[in-house]
Tab-separated table of C-alpha atoms and ligand atoms in Angstrom:
chain	number	residue	atom	x	y	z
Y	1	UNK	CA	-36.821	-35.562	6.748
Y	2	UNK	CA	-39.601	-33.308	5.513
Y	3	UNK	CA	-40.196	-29.896	6.978
Y	4	UNK	CA	-43.611	-28.222	6.745
Y	5	UNK	CA	-43.804	-25.338	4.254
Y	6	UNK	CA	-44.298	-22.536	6.773
Y	7	UNK	CA	-41.296	-23.780	8.774
Y	8	UNK	CA	-39.211	-23.830	5.646
Y	9	UNK	CA	-40.066	-20.217	5.008
Y	10	UNK	CA	-39.088	-19.364	8.538
Y	11	UNK	CA	-35.777	-21.188	8.200
Y	12	UNK	CA	-35.058	-19.256	5.032
Y	13	UNK	CA	-35.950	-15.967	6.732
Y	14	UNK	CA	-33.680	-16.715	9.642
Y	15	UNK	CA	-30.809	-17.582	7.331
Y	16	UNK	CA	-31.456	-14.389	5.394
Y	17	UNK	CA	-31.414	-12.333	8.555
Y	18	UNK	CA	-28.119	-13.927	9.528
Y	19	UNK	CA	-26.569	-13.296	6.111
Y	20	UNK	CA	-27.795	-9.743	5.968
Y	21	UNK	CA	-25.770	-8.904	9.067
Y	22	UNK	CA	-22.576	-9.293	7.054
Y	23	UNK	CA	-23.190	-6.097	5.186
Y	24	UNK	CA	-26.778	-4.824	5.448
Y	25	UNK	CA	-26.565	-2.014	2.912
Y	26	UNK	CA	-25.024	-4.141	0.162
Y	27	UNK	CA	-27.284	-7.009	1.033
Y	28	UNK	CA	-30.425	-4.931	0.635
Y	29	UNK	CA	-29.197	-3.528	-2.633
Y	30	UNK	CA	-28.690	-6.962	-4.133
Y	31	UNK	CA	-31.076	-9.267	-2.360
Y	32	UNK	CA	-33.922	-6.949	-3.234
Y	33	UNK	CA	-33.755	-8.666	-6.604
Y	34	UNK	CA	-33.961	-12.233	-5.323
Y	35	UNK	CA	-37.120	-14.198	-4.691
Y	36	UNK	CA	-37.404	-17.283	-2.523
Y	37	UNK	CA	-39.329	-20.081	-4.256
Y	38	UNK	CA	-38.815	-23.194	-2.248
Y	39	UNK	CA	-36.629	-25.251	0.058
Y	40	UNK	CA	-37.200	-28.993	-0.139
Y	41	UNK	CA	-34.873	-31.870	0.660
Y	42	UNK	CA	-31.763	-29.776	0.518
Y	43	UNK	CA	-32.660	-27.929	-2.686
Y	44	UNK	CA	-33.034	-24.211	-2.288
Y	45	UNK	CA	-34.889	-22.627	-5.200
Y	46	UNK	CA	-34.256	-18.969	-5.874
Y	47	UNK	CA	-35.514	-16.686	-8.596
Y	48	UNK	CA	-33.515	-13.741	-9.926
Y	49	UNK	CA	-34.021	-11.191	-12.632
Y	50	UNK	CA	-30.845	-11.788	-14.575
Y	51	UNK	CA	-27.529	-13.541	-14.584
Y	52	UNK	CA	-25.709	-10.537	-13.305
Y	53	UNK	CA	-27.684	-10.489	-10.059
Y	54	UNK	CA	-27.326	-14.238	-9.809
Y	55	UNK	CA	-23.551	-14.035	-9.993
Y	56	UNK	CA	-23.276	-11.273	-7.503
Y	57	UNK	CA	-25.526	-12.885	-4.968
Y	58	UNK	CA	-23.933	-16.265	-5.461
Y	59	UNK	CA	-20.401	-14.971	-5.084
Y	60	UNK	CA	-20.995	-12.667	-2.183
Y	61	UNK	CA	-23.748	-14.066	-0.014
Y	62	UNK	CA	-24.507	-17.622	-0.950
Y	63	UNK	CA	-21.846	-19.444	1.077
Y	64	UNK	CA	-23.045	-17.773	4.281
Y	65	UNK	CA	-26.684	-18.293	3.459
Y	66	UNK	CA	-26.420	-21.982	2.600
Y	67	UNK	CA	-24.172	-22.656	5.569
Y	68	UNK	CA	-26.800	-21.182	7.874
Y	69	UNK	CA	-29.574	-23.231	6.296
Y	70	UNK	CA	-27.448	-26.321	6.651
Y	71	UNK	CA	-26.961	-25.518	10.311
Y	72	UNK	CA	-30.722	-25.120	10.818
Y	73	UNK	CA	-31.824	-28.149	8.821
Y	74	UNK	CA	-28.907	-30.547	8.743
Y	75	UNK	CA	-29.213	-30.765	4.964
Y	76	UNK	CA	-26.416	-30.151	2.573
Y	77	UNK	CA	-27.758	-27.481	0.286
Y	78	UNK	CA	-27.884	-27.240	-3.486
Y	79	UNK	CA	-29.247	-24.150	-5.163
Y	80	UNK	CA	-31.569	-24.168	-8.138
Y	81	UNK	CA	-31.743	-20.830	-9.902
Y	82	UNK	CA	-34.514	-19.556	-12.100
Y	83	UNK	CA	-34.015	-16.531	-14.305
Y	84	UNK	CA	-37.132	-14.384	-14.415
Y	85	UNK	CA	-36.903	-11.092	-16.254
Y	86	UNK	CA	-40.260	-10.095	-14.769
Y	87	UNK	CA	-38.651	-9.515	-11.360
Y	88	UNK	CA	-37.681	-6.050	-10.184
Y	89	UNK	CA	-34.147	-4.853	-10.836
Y	90	UNK	CA	-32.231	-4.594	-7.563
Y	91	UNK	CA	-31.187	-1.141	-6.483
Y	92	UNK	CA	-27.512	-1.892	-6.895
Y	93	UNK	CA	-27.840	-2.401	-10.618
Y	94	UNK	CA	-29.562	0.903	-11.052
Y	95	UNK	CA	-27.143	3.070	-9.125
Y	96	UNK	CA	-24.035	4.469	-10.639
Y	97	UNK	CA	-21.601	3.387	-7.979
Y	98	UNK	CA	-21.724	-0.362	-7.952
Y	99	UNK	CA	-19.080	-2.790	-6.746
Y	100	UNK	CA	-16.577	-4.043	-9.300
Y	101	UNK	CA	-18.591	-6.301	-11.543
Y	102	UNK	CA	-17.596	-9.892	-11.764
Y	103	UNK	CA	-17.153	-11.612	-15.057
Y	104	UNK	CA	-19.650	-14.337	-15.820
Y	105	UNK	CA	-18.001	-17.540	-14.776
Y	106	UNK	CA	-18.878	-21.148	-14.535
Y	107	UNK	CA	-19.542	-22.177	-10.969
Y	108	UNK	CA	-21.112	-25.328	-9.788
Y	109	UNK	CA	-22.292	-26.337	-6.405
Y	110	UNK	CA	-20.721	-29.575	-5.394
Y	111	UNK	CA	-22.224	-31.935	-2.907
Y	112	UNK	CA	-19.767	-32.898	-0.196
Y	113	UNK	CA	-18.239	-36.355	-0.267
Y	114	UNK	CA	-20.105	-38.832	1.919
Y	115	UNK	CA	-17.410	-38.858	4.579
Y	116	UNK	CA	-16.574	-35.163	4.326
Y	117	UNK	CA	-18.020	-32.215	6.204
Y	118	UNK	CA	-21.721	-31.770	5.519
Y	119	UNK	CA	-21.518	-28.227	4.187
Y	120	UNK	CA	-21.946	-27.392	0.503
Y	121	UNK	CA	-18.871	-26.248	-1.303
Y	122	UNK	CA	-18.601	-23.772	-4.121
Y	123	UNK	CA	-16.203	-24.989	-6.702
Y	124	UNK	CA	-14.988	-22.298	-8.976
Y	125	UNK	CA	-14.259	-23.945	-12.225
Y	126	UNK	CA	-12.241	-21.171	-13.775
Y	127	UNK	CA	-10.138	-19.450	-11.205
Y	128	UNK	CA	-8.046	-16.691	-12.765
Y	129	UNK	CA	-4.285	-16.854	-12.375
Y	130	UNK	CA	-3.019	-14.177	-9.989
Y	131	UNK	CA	-1.824	-11.022	-11.735
Y	132	UNK	CA	1.873	-10.895	-12.665
Y	133	UNK	CA	4.663	-8.945	-11.088
Y	134	UNK	CA	3.182	-8.684	-7.649
Y	135	UNK	CA	4.956	-8.712	-4.333
Y	136	UNK	CA	3.120	-11.098	-1.972
Y	137	UNK	CA	4.137	-9.011	1.039
Y	138	UNK	CA	2.452	-5.890	-0.264
Y	139	UNK	CA	-0.868	-6.461	1.467
Y	140	UNK	CA	-3.175	-4.169	3.410
Y	141	UNK	CA	-2.240	-6.069	6.553
Y	142	UNK	CA	1.402	-5.067	6.092
Y	143	UNK	CA	0.664	-1.432	5.350
Y	144	UNK	CA	1.111	0.969	8.247
Y	145	UNK	CA	-1.487	3.716	8.176
Y	146	UNK	CA	-0.677	7.198	9.435
Y	147	UNK	CA	-1.814	10.738	8.691
Y	148	UNK	CA	0.482	10.876	5.643
Y	149	UNK	CA	-1.217	8.032	3.791
Y	150	UNK	CA	-4.624	7.685	5.450
Y	151	UNK	CA	-6.674	8.972	2.549
Y	152	UNK	CA	-4.872	6.914	-0.084
Y	153	UNK	CA	-5.216	3.834	2.107
Y	154	UNK	CA	-8.947	4.284	2.720
Y	155	UNK	CA	-9.565	4.929	-0.959
Y	156	UNK	CA	-7.556	1.838	-1.886
Y	157	UNK	CA	-9.589	-0.324	0.492
Y	158	UNK	CA	-12.783	1.045	-1.060
Y	159	UNK	CA	-11.457	0.440	-4.568
Y	160	UNK	CA	-10.932	-3.188	-3.568
Y	161	UNK	CA	-14.613	-3.365	-2.705
Y	162	UNK	CA	-14.057	-3.121	1.030
Y	163	UNK	CA	-16.743	-0.554	1.711
Y	164	UNK	CA	-16.675	3.202	1.804
Y	165	UNK	CA	-17.305	5.328	-1.208
Y	166	UNK	CA	-15.644	3.951	-4.293
Y	167	UNK	CA	-14.012	6.377	-6.706
Y	168	UNK	CA	-13.306	5.688	-10.327
Y	169	UNK	CA	-10.609	6.288	-11.219
Y	170	UNK	CA	-8.541	6.332	-8.073
Y	171	UNK	CA	-5.366	8.302	-8.708
Y	172	UNK	CA	-2.659	7.738	-6.078
Y	173	UNK	CA	0.290	10.106	-6.219
Y	174	UNK	CA	3.352	10.755	-4.112
Y	175	UNK	CA	7.143	10.761	-4.057
Y	176	UNK	CA	9.232	7.700	-4.626
Y	177	UNK	CA	9.342	4.974	-2.003
Y	178	UNK	CA	6.247	6.137	-0.143
Y	179	UNK	CA	4.025	3.112	-0.709
Y	180	UNK	CA	2.127	3.656	-3.977
Y	181	UNK	CA	3.030	0.301	-5.467
Y	182	UNK	CA	2.420	-1.365	-2.119
Y	183	UNK	CA	-1.140	-0.027	-2.032
Y	184	UNK	CA	-1.902	-1.024	-5.606
Y	185	UNK	CA	-0.646	-4.562	-4.962
Y	186	UNK	CA	-2.751	-4.655	-1.810
Y	187	UNK	CA	-5.861	-3.846	-3.855
Y	188	UNK	CA	-5.063	-6.647	-6.282
Y	189	UNK	CA	-4.363	-9.141	-3.482
Y	190	UNK	CA	-7.599	-8.281	-1.725
Y	191	UNK	CA	-9.760	-8.534	-4.847
Y	192	UNK	CA	-8.051	-11.737	-5.897
Y	193	UNK	CA	-8.631	-13.232	-2.463
Y	194	UNK	CA	-12.276	-12.281	-2.311
Y	195	UNK	CA	-13.229	-12.712	-5.944
Y	196	UNK	CA	-10.756	-15.115	-7.499
Y	197	UNK	CA	-12.705	-15.034	-10.720
Y	198	UNK	CA	-12.192	-11.291	-11.196
Y	199	UNK	CA	-9.918	-10.438	-14.083
Y	200	UNK	CA	-7.268	-8.206	-12.590
Y	201	UNK	CA	-4.633	-6.540	-14.698
Y	202	UNK	CA	-1.700	-5.007	-12.879
Y	203	UNK	CA	0.830	-3.331	-15.150
Y	204	UNK	CA	3.459	-0.688	-14.914
Y	205	UNK	CA	2.875	2.023	-17.509
Y	206	UNK	CA	6.129	0.827	-19.023
Y	207	UNK	CA	4.795	-2.682	-19.419
Y	208	UNK	CA	1.581	-1.315	-20.918
Y	209	UNK	CA	3.685	0.605	-23.426
Y	210	UNK	CA	5.747	-2.442	-24.324
Y	211	UNK	CA	2.650	-4.609	-24.665
Y	212	UNK	CA	1.163	-2.023	-26.965
Y	213	UNK	CA	4.255	-1.779	-29.146
Y	214	UNK	CA	4.522	-5.558	-29.401
Y	215	UNK	CA	0.852	-5.787	-30.335
Y	216	UNK	CA	1.338	-3.274	-33.144
Y	217	UNK	CA	4.435	-5.039	-34.421
Y	218	UNK	CA	2.743	-8.417	-34.525
Y	219	UNK	CA	-0.608	-7.165	-35.798
Y	220	UNK	CA	-2.330	-8.243	-32.629
Y	221	UNK	CA	-4.144	-5.102	-31.684
Y	222	UNK	CA	-7.483	-6.917	-31.476
Y	223	UNK	CA	-6.106	-9.205	-28.842
Y	224	UNK	CA	-4.539	-6.293	-26.985
Y	225	UNK	CA	-7.819	-4.381	-26.959
Y	226	UNK	CA	-9.867	-7.352	-25.881
Y	227	UNK	CA	-7.480	-7.910	-23.015
Y	228	UNK	CA	-7.419	-4.347	-21.727
Y	229	UNK	CA	-10.814	-3.040	-22.689
Y	230	UNK	CA	-13.092	-6.036	-22.293
Y	231	UNK	CA	-11.503	-8.876	-20.381
Y	232	UNK	CA	-10.626	-6.737	-17.407
Y	233	UNK	CA	-12.602	-6.095	-14.244
Y	234	UNK	CA	-9.907	-4.166	-12.446
Y	235	UNK	CA	-7.076	-2.249	-14.105
Y	236	UNK	CA	-4.121	-1.113	-12.007
Y	237	UNK	CA	-1.521	1.001	-13.786
Y	238	UNK	CA	1.606	1.870	-11.871
Y	239	UNK	CA	3.818	4.892	-12.563
Y	240	UNK	CA	1.712	6.541	-15.245
Y	241	UNK	CA	4.301	9.332	-15.532
Y	242	UNK	CA	6.195	6.900	-17.752
Y	243	UNK	CA	3.761	7.746	-20.551
Y	244	UNK	CA	5.175	11.294	-20.737
Y	245	UNK	CA	5.676	12.228	-24.359
Y	246	UNK	CA	4.525	8.832	-25.674
Y	247	UNK	CA	1.631	10.150	-27.657
Y	248	UNK	CA	0.461	6.996	-29.334
Y	249	UNK	CA	0.474	5.004	-26.108
Y	250	UNK	CA	-1.388	7.825	-24.383
Y	251	UNK	CA	-4.003	7.707	-27.113
Y	252	UNK	CA	-4.427	3.958	-26.670
Y	253	UNK	CA	-4.592	4.300	-22.904
Y	254	UNK	CA	-7.182	7.048	-23.282
Y	255	UNK	CA	-9.487	4.672	-25.150
Y	256	UNK	CA	-8.772	1.848	-22.722
Y	257	UNK	CA	-9.694	4.168	-19.892
Y	258	UNK	CA	-12.920	5.249	-21.543
Y	259	UNK	CA	-14.007	1.713	-22.351
Y	260	UNK	CA	-13.443	0.466	-18.802
Y	261	UNK	CA	-14.881	3.554	-17.176
Y	262	UNK	CA	-18.051	3.243	-19.245
Y	263	UNK	CA	-18.450	-0.303	-17.912
Y	264	UNK	CA	-17.803	0.969	-14.384
Y	265	UNK	CA	-14.767	-1.246	-14.056
Y	266	UNK	CA	-12.435	0.045	-11.393
Y	267	UNK	CA	-9.294	1.821	-12.595
Y	268	UNK	CA	-6.420	2.705	-10.278
Y	269	UNK	CA	-3.465	4.750	-11.451
Y	270	UNK	CA	-0.337	5.749	-9.576
Y	271	UNK	CA	2.004	8.590	-10.360
Y	272	UNK	CA	4.912	10.466	-8.828
Y	273	UNK	CA	3.126	13.747	-9.578
Y	274	UNK	CA	-0.332	15.240	-9.303
Y	275	UNK	CA	-2.264	14.901	-12.573
Y	276	UNK	CA	-1.959	18.580	-13.409
Y	277	UNK	CA	1.827	18.410	-12.938
Y	278	UNK	CA	2.344	15.488	-15.289
Y	279	UNK	CA	4.532	16.607	-18.122
Y	280	UNK	CA	3.875	15.995	-21.797
Y	281	UNK	CA	0.596	14.288	-21.027
Y	282	UNK	CA	-2.493	14.880	-23.121
Y	283	UNK	CA	-4.889	17.278	-21.504
Y	284	UNK	CA	-7.882	14.977	-21.923
Y	285	UNK	CA	-6.060	12.215	-20.038
Y	286	UNK	CA	-5.004	14.576	-17.278
Y	287	UNK	CA	-8.581	15.694	-16.867
Y	288	UNK	CA	-9.848	12.114	-16.682
Y	289	UNK	CA	-7.350	11.303	-13.955
Y	290	UNK	CA	-9.156	13.813	-11.794
Y	291	UNK	CA	-12.641	12.463	-12.452
Y	292	UNK	CA	-12.635	10.231	-9.410
Y	293	UNK	CA	-10.369	10.853	-6.459
Y	294	UNK	CA	-6.801	12.117	-6.413
Y	295	UNK	CA	-5.283	10.807	-3.176
Y	296	UNK	CA	-1.741	11.802	-2.339
Y	297	UNK	CA	0.775	10.154	-0.047
Y	298	UNK	CA	3.060	12.426	1.888
Y	299	UNK	CA	6.344	11.696	3.631
Y	300	UNK	CA	5.377	9.818	6.805
Y	301	UNK	CA	5.673	11.457	10.206
Y	302	UNK	CA	8.203	10.198	12.743
Y	303	UNK	CA	5.665	7.990	14.545
Y	304	UNK	CA	4.616	6.353	11.294
Y	305	UNK	CA	8.241	5.832	10.258
Y	306	UNK	CA	9.026	4.129	13.541
Y	307	UNK	CA	5.897	1.977	13.239
Y	308	UNK	CA	6.922	0.980	9.704
Y	309	UNK	CA	10.387	-0.056	10.901
Y	310	UNK	CA	8.892	-2.108	13.727
Y	311	UNK	CA	6.369	-3.696	11.425
Y	312	UNK	CA	9.028	-4.611	8.886
Y	313	UNK	CA	11.289	-6.022	11.605
Y	314	UNK	CA	8.454	-8.189	12.922
Y	315	UNK	CA	7.670	-9.364	9.398
Y	316	UNK	CA	11.270	-10.329	8.754
Y	317	UNK	CA	11.838	-11.791	12.204
Y	318	UNK	CA	14.471	-9.208	13.109
Y	319	UNK	CA	14.861	-8.500	16.830
Y	320	UNK	CA	14.807	-4.747	17.181
Y	321	UNK	CA	14.931	-2.614	20.305
Y	322	UNK	CA	12.820	0.507	20.650
Y	323	UNK	CA	15.809	2.833	20.665
Y	324	UNK	CA	17.086	1.475	17.359
Y	325	UNK	CA	13.622	1.711	15.779
Y	326	UNK	CA	13.396	5.308	16.948
Y	327	UNK	CA	16.903	6.097	15.762
Y	328	UNK	CA	16.239	4.719	12.289
Y	329	UNK	CA	12.964	6.612	12.109
Y	330	UNK	CA	14.745	9.798	13.092
Y	331	UNK	CA	17.639	9.424	10.714
Y	332	UNK	CA	15.864	8.252	7.569
Y	333	UNK	CA	13.093	10.618	6.831
Y	334	UNK	CA	12.136	10.941	3.269
Y	335	UNK	CA	11.773	7.460	1.899
Y	336	UNK	CA	10.272	4.303	3.311
Y	337	UNK	CA	12.179	2.129	0.889
Y	338	UNK	CA	15.467	3.472	2.237
Y	339	UNK	CA	14.248	2.978	5.782
Y	340	UNK	CA	13.484	-0.672	5.096
Y	341	UNK	CA	16.697	-1.130	3.144
Y	342	UNK	CA	18.769	0.091	6.074
Y	343	UNK	CA	16.977	-2.239	8.460
Y	344	UNK	CA	17.531	-5.242	6.194
Y	345	UNK	CA	21.181	-4.332	5.724
Y	346	UNK	CA	21.670	-4.003	9.474
Y	347	UNK	CA	20.058	-7.380	10.060
Y	348	UNK	CA	22.165	-8.999	7.353
Y	349	UNK	CA	25.399	-7.563	8.747
Y	350	UNK	CA	24.348	-8.517	12.229
Y	351	UNK	CA	23.793	-12.117	11.270
Y	352	UNK	CA	27.119	-12.227	9.407
Y	353	UNK	CA	29.159	-10.699	12.209
Y	354	UNK	CA	27.183	-11.943	15.188
Y	355	UNK	CA	26.887	-8.381	16.439
Y	356	UNK	CA	23.453	-7.507	17.847
Y	357	UNK	CA	21.477	-4.747	16.142
Y	358	UNK	CA	21.991	-2.170	18.855
Y	359	UNK	CA	22.192	1.584	18.759
Y	360	UNK	CA	25.958	1.829	18.322
Y	361	UNK	CA	25.831	-0.590	15.425
Y	362	UNK	CA	22.926	1.182	13.774
Y	363	UNK	CA	24.694	4.494	14.131
Y	364	UNK	CA	27.959	3.257	12.691
Y	365	UNK	CA	26.144	1.710	9.751
Y	366	UNK	CA	24.158	4.816	8.947
Y	367	UNK	CA	27.176	7.063	9.216
Y	368	UNK	CA	29.146	4.797	6.931
Y	369	UNK	CA	26.538	4.354	4.228
Y	370	UNK	CA	24.186	7.288	4.124
Y	371	UNK	CA	24.772	9.628	1.214
Y	372	UNK	CA	25.445	13.262	2.063
Y	373	UNK	CA	22.128	14.652	3.102
Y	374	UNK	CA	20.602	17.896	2.099
Y	375	UNK	CA	22.114	20.403	4.437
Y	376	UNK	CA	19.086	21.738	6.155
Y	377	UNK	CA	21.097	22.043	9.365
Y	378	UNK	CA	24.152	24.295	9.169
Y	379	UNK	CA	27.425	24.432	11.122
Y	380	UNK	CA	25.976	27.393	12.986
Y	381	UNK	CA	22.874	25.413	13.932
Y	382	UNK	CA	25.035	22.668	15.375
Y	383	UNK	CA	27.224	25.114	17.267
Y	384	UNK	CA	24.168	26.836	18.670
Y	385	UNK	CA	22.574	23.561	19.751
Y	386	UNK	CA	25.796	22.397	21.413
Y	387	UNK	CA	26.282	25.693	23.267
Y	388	UNK	CA	22.728	25.561	24.471
Y	389	UNK	CA	23.052	21.954	25.559
Y	390	UNK	CA	26.275	22.515	27.546
Y	391	UNK	CA	25.327	26.003	28.741
Y	392	UNK	CA	28.181	27.756	26.981
Y	393	UNK	CA	28.463	31.129	25.293
Y	394	UNK	CA	28.288	31.217	21.520
Y	395	UNK	CA	31.919	32.319	21.211
Y	396	UNK	CA	33.314	29.540	23.415
Y	397	UNK	CA	33.453	26.952	20.640
Y	398	UNK	CA	35.516	29.122	18.309
Y	399	UNK	CA	37.720	30.537	21.088
Y	400	UNK	CA	41.133	29.330	22.193
Y	401	UNK	CA	39.702	28.192	25.528
Y	402	UNK	CA	41.116	24.737	26.301
Y	403	UNK	CA	39.252	24.190	29.507
Y	404	UNK	CA	38.124	20.593	29.639
Y	405	UNK	CA	34.373	21.131	29.474
Y	406	UNK	CA	34.672	23.640	26.630
Y	407	UNK	CA	37.058	21.363	24.732
Y	408	UNK	CA	34.661	18.436	25.118
Y	409	UNK	CA	31.715	20.470	23.805
Y	410	UNK	CA	33.861	21.650	20.895
Y	411	UNK	CA	34.814	18.068	20.040
Y	412	UNK	CA	31.175	17.025	20.162
Y	413	UNK	CA	30.210	19.878	17.843
Y	414	UNK	CA	32.972	18.928	15.406
Y	415	UNK	CA	31.874	15.305	15.503
Y	416	UNK	CA	28.261	16.289	14.777
Y	417	UNK	CA	29.349	18.498	11.896
Y	418	UNK	CA	31.353	15.670	10.424
Y	419	UNK	CA	28.533	13.204	10.884
Y	420	UNK	CA	25.598	15.234	9.820
Y	421	UNK	CA	26.955	17.647	7.263
Y	422	UNK	CA	29.641	15.569	5.597
Y	423	UNK	CA	31.930	18.608	5.557
Y	424	UNK	CA	35.638	17.995	5.066
Y	425	UNK	CA	37.986	18.202	8.086
Y	426	UNK	CA	39.576	21.473	6.891
Y	427	UNK	CA	36.130	23.018	6.383
Y	428	UNK	CA	35.168	22.142	9.928
Y	429	UNK	CA	38.492	23.422	11.240
Y	430	UNK	CA	37.892	26.799	9.612
Y	431	UNK	CA	34.410	27.025	11.140
Y	432	UNK	CA	35.860	26.448	14.630
Y	433	UNK	CA	38.225	29.379	14.922
Y	434	UNK	CA	40.572	28.307	12.109
Y	435	UNK	CA	41.798	25.119	13.719
Y	436	UNK	CA	44.001	22.683	11.880
Y	437	UNK	CA	42.320	19.755	10.146
Y	438	UNK	CA	44.361	17.246	12.195
Y	439	UNK	CA	42.851	18.716	15.354
Y	440	UNK	CA	39.392	18.111	13.944
Y	441	UNK	CA	40.271	14.567	12.942
Y	442	UNK	CA	41.476	13.634	16.369
Y	443	UNK	CA	38.443	15.307	18.007
Y	444	UNK	CA	36.064	13.303	15.835
Y	445	UNK	CA	37.925	10.037	16.542
Y	446	UNK	CA	37.920	10.746	20.253
Y	447	UNK	CA	34.165	11.263	20.338
Y	448	UNK	CA	33.570	8.201	18.184
Y	449	UNK	CA	35.519	6.091	20.659
Y	450	UNK	CA	33.761	7.587	23.673
Y	451	UNK	CA	30.403	7.200	22.012
Y	452	UNK	CA	30.909	3.456	21.902
Y	453	UNK	CA	32.336	3.115	25.391
Y	454	UNK	CA	30.806	5.827	27.533
Y	455	UNK	CA	27.036	5.851	28.126
Y	456	UNK	CA	27.157	9.458	29.311
Y	457	UNK	CA	28.696	10.637	26.083
Y	458	UNK	CA	26.149	8.598	24.194
Y	459	UNK	CA	23.340	10.274	26.111
Y	460	UNK	CA	24.697	13.734	25.234
Y	461	UNK	CA	24.904	12.801	21.571
Y	462	UNK	CA	21.434	11.359	21.515
Y	463	UNK	CA	19.944	14.436	23.105
Y	464	UNK	CA	21.706	16.640	20.588
Y	465	UNK	CA	20.746	14.500	17.639
Y	466	UNK	CA	17.140	14.574	18.670
Y	467	UNK	CA	17.259	18.303	18.965
Y	468	UNK	CA	18.835	18.725	15.535
Y	469	UNK	CA	16.380	16.272	13.988
Y	470	UNK	CA	13.550	18.392	15.319
Y	471	UNK	CA	15.090	21.485	13.700
Y	472	UNK	CA	15.222	19.940	10.256
A	1	LIG	P1	6.461	3.719	-4.377
A	1	LIG	O1	5.740	2.805	-5.309
A	1	LIG	O2	5.615	4.832	-3.878
A	1	LIG	O3	7.754	4.199	-4.921
A	1	LIG	P2	6.623	1.350	-2.746
A	1	LIG	O4	5.194	1.004	-2.689
A	1	LIG	O5	7.476	0.534	-3.642
A	1	LIG	O6	6.814	2.889	-3.081
A	1	LIG	O7	7.204	1.328	-1.260
A	1	LIG	C1	8.586	1.198	-0.970
A	1	LIG	C2	8.764	0.246	0.178
A	1	LIG	O8	8.263	0.837	1.354
A	1	LIG	C3	7.998	-1.047	-0.020
A	1	LIG	O9	8.778	-2.118	0.447
A	1	LIG	C4	6.767	-0.865	0.826
A	1	LIG	O10	6.323	-2.100	1.349
A	1	LIG	C5	7.260	0.035	1.934
A	1	LIG	N1	6.218	0.921	2.468
A	1	LIG	C6	5.861	2.135	2.025
A	1	LIG	N2	4.893	2.671	2.770
A	1	LIG	C7	4.607	1.756	3.720
A	1	LIG	C8	3.677	1.716	4.804
A	1	LIG	N3	2.849	2.735	5.067
A	1	LIG	N4	3.665	0.605	5.577
A	1	LIG	C9	4.500	-0.407	5.341
A	1	LIG	N5	5.404	-0.423	4.335
A	1	LIG	C10	5.464	0.640	3.533
A	2	LIG	MG1	6.268	2.176	-7.213
């Protein structure tokens, strides 16, 4: 089938219009440097200024473009490229902030087998192996976004080339177990998925150090430098605080950083501290860490914690009721890793014992295993909350009053002290009008038993726990 020239041009324009919709801004930046020459019998001839533009256009827009042309013409499409240095440089190559640059790779367009689908197929001849040490579950899809990590998340998506302003370097900092490694893995997964030819290096700072030492020992510094400074499109370094006091490694990393930064290759660094708080770290490195964006991750809010628990449960196929998700979110506050660990442990015990993961079970497990927590709530706080809840006077709990309702409130307060503060029985006894430790023990046991058998008691405890959680 032959198509008249002016129709061919129109087909190309329509396919271009369709492709441009994917990402108009990026498209204009790059396609500005591409010229249409011809489309005859399934061969699309394009002219570009240099190989760099060719690769970018080919990797990012070509599949969509050729698929559309195939749809309009019924041809399977091959592309013939012409390099023409006389063409204008596209805007993207002139601006400072460009997407992570791909490495030149060998790609060939393969015609489909006779019986196969009629669309052209890009065969990437050298697909890079995925980076080491990565957790396949640490993806953007599995990351719960909340106010505590919103900025770091958005910056990570941008660093992976997903739009938004890209910062180089991106420095992600925050306390342990708050999702730094997860985000860095997510960047690597995303880039690997979308640009399998990109050379991604993910290393812990410890691994970087060890690599460096080994390279020195075996006189292989050239190889080391080629790997980190040249053969790398995306460098992700986890836990940079590990370099504290390691002067020679810092020096090497400084030069690695400079080399990659000069090539506008994306660098992402994580740390448990802000750059300026890193100890025994060279000043010039610290200052470079702040060149791009410093994005911190804070302890997640209750809603985010509950969402993380739910998300994890769904991922692991654990049936979880809302009250247990809420309870876990309330009880485990400072560390997402611990939150997940508790959930997994509960599920494991549940499947071993056949006991459903319900509130009583979750409570018993947390009480049994949680380490003593920082005492932000005091005995007095608990006594005050209990008095308020049962409408008693502040002296009632420490008095000799043995009236049933007062005694019950006193037992509840003792139970809460034991559970939340990890005080000893004698300590609690002293705080409740110098009562004997055996009295406290039996009060705590009584409430524990009622908690598991009496919904009303459970409701009182829940209300009080919520109130105390809010005070912390
Ligand atoms: P860090 O590197 O900051 O110490 P990690 O990235 O190892 O923390 O996170 C600890 C655990 O918590 C991981 O299993 C991770 O998947 C999970 N996690 C942390 N934040 C989130 C989040 N926002 N959404 C889902 N999972 C999270
Ligand atoms: Mg980590």
